[in-house]
Amino acid sequence: MFDLGLTELLVIGVVALIVVGPKDLPMMFRNVGRFVGKAKGMAREFSSAMNDAAEESGMRDVAKGLKAATNPVGTAMDGVKEAAQEMAKSIDPTSYKPDSETAKLAAERAHDAKKIQAATARAAAERKAREASEALVAHAEAAEAAVEQAPEQPSSADPAVAPSEGSEAKT
């Protein structure tokens, strides 16, 4: 509300202690707290009364109208979105008369849409499988190239080579 920090409150407390005195300080802070509480309550009551008056007089509708007037593109887009949603709901093949030409076309289009979705899913699965196999082949080729480029390791028949940790030394 007043945006007071810790240092400001500390300065106010020290000044109040000096001016009022230590005996009357708690009573003064209590009275200040009551006053602030009453002021907040009155402000809250005033704000709610103004909101109620605005609702009763139709100011919210006027505010929506002004908002629509200042942003006609956004309002038009909202209207288009609502119309598209209603249109999507109305394209249900079961909502038409069963023997009508529209019902037959709607059922045919729904069937075609399902075929397209299935074909798309199949193509995506095949593409993912192809990419995975290509990645495996590339990884294997990289591993083979790394093996070919690695320096040759000495054989175990060489007496100068010490046995590795995992192998047992023959004595």
Coordinates of C-alpha atoms in Angstrom, one line a residue, residues 86-143:
E86 CA -19.8 -24.5 -34.4
M87 CA -19.1 -25.7 -37.9
A88 CA -16.8 -28.5 -36.7
K89 CA -19.6 -29.6 -34.3
S90 CA -22.2 -29.6 -37.1
I91 CA -20.1 -31.8 -39.4
D92 CA -21.3 -35.0 -37.8
P93 CA -22.5 -37.6 -40.4
T94 CA -25.1 -38.9 -38.0
S95 CA -26.8 -35.5 -37.6
Y96 CA -28.2 -35.6 -41.2
K97 CA -31.3 -37.4 -42.4
P98 CA -30.3 -41.0 -43.1
D99 CA -31.4 -41.2 -46.7
S100 CA -30.4 -37.8 -47.8
E101 CA -27.6 -37.1 -50.3
T102 CA -25.9 -34.9 -47.6
A103 CA -25.7 -37.8 -45.2
K104 CA -24.2 -40.0 -47.8
L105 CA -21.6 -37.4 -48.7
A106 CA -20.8 -36.7 -45.1
A107 CA -20.4 -40.5 -44.4
E108 CA -18.2 -40.8 -47.4
R109 CA -16.0 -37.9 -46.4
A110 CA -15.7 -39.2 -42.9
H111 CA -14.6 -42.5 -44.3
D112 CA -12.1 -40.9 -46.6
A113 CA -10.7 -38.8 -43.7
K114 CA -10.2 -41.9 -41.7
K115 CA -8.4 -43.6 -44.6
I116 CA -6.1 -40.5 -44.9
Q117 CA -5.4 -40.5 -41.2
A118 CA -4.5 -44.3 -41.4
A119 CA -2.3 -43.8 -44.4
T120 CA -0.5 -40.9 -42.8
A121 CA 0.0 -42.9 -39.6
R122 CA 1.4 -45.8 -41.6
A123 CA 3.7 -43.5 -43.6
A124 CA 5.0 -41.9 -40.4
A125 CA 5.7 -45.3 -38.9
E126 CA 7.5 -46.5 -42.0
R127 CA 9.6 -43.2 -42.1
K128 CA 10.5 -43.6 -38.4
A129 CA 11.5 -47.2 -38.9
R130 CA 13.6 -46.3 -42.0
E131 CA 15.3 -43.4 -40.1
A132 CA 16.0 -45.8 -37.2
S133 CA 17.6 -48.4 -39.4
E134 CA 19.7 -45.7 -41.2
A135 CA 20.8 -44.4 -37.9
L136 CA 21.9 -47.9 -36.8
V137 CA 23.8 -48.5 -40.0
A138 CA 25.5 -45.1 -39.7
H139 CA 26.4 -46.0 -36.1
A140 CA 27.8 -49.4 -37.1
E141 CA 29.8 -47.8 -39.9
A142 CA 31.3 -45.2 -37.5
A143 CA 32.2 -48.0 -35.0

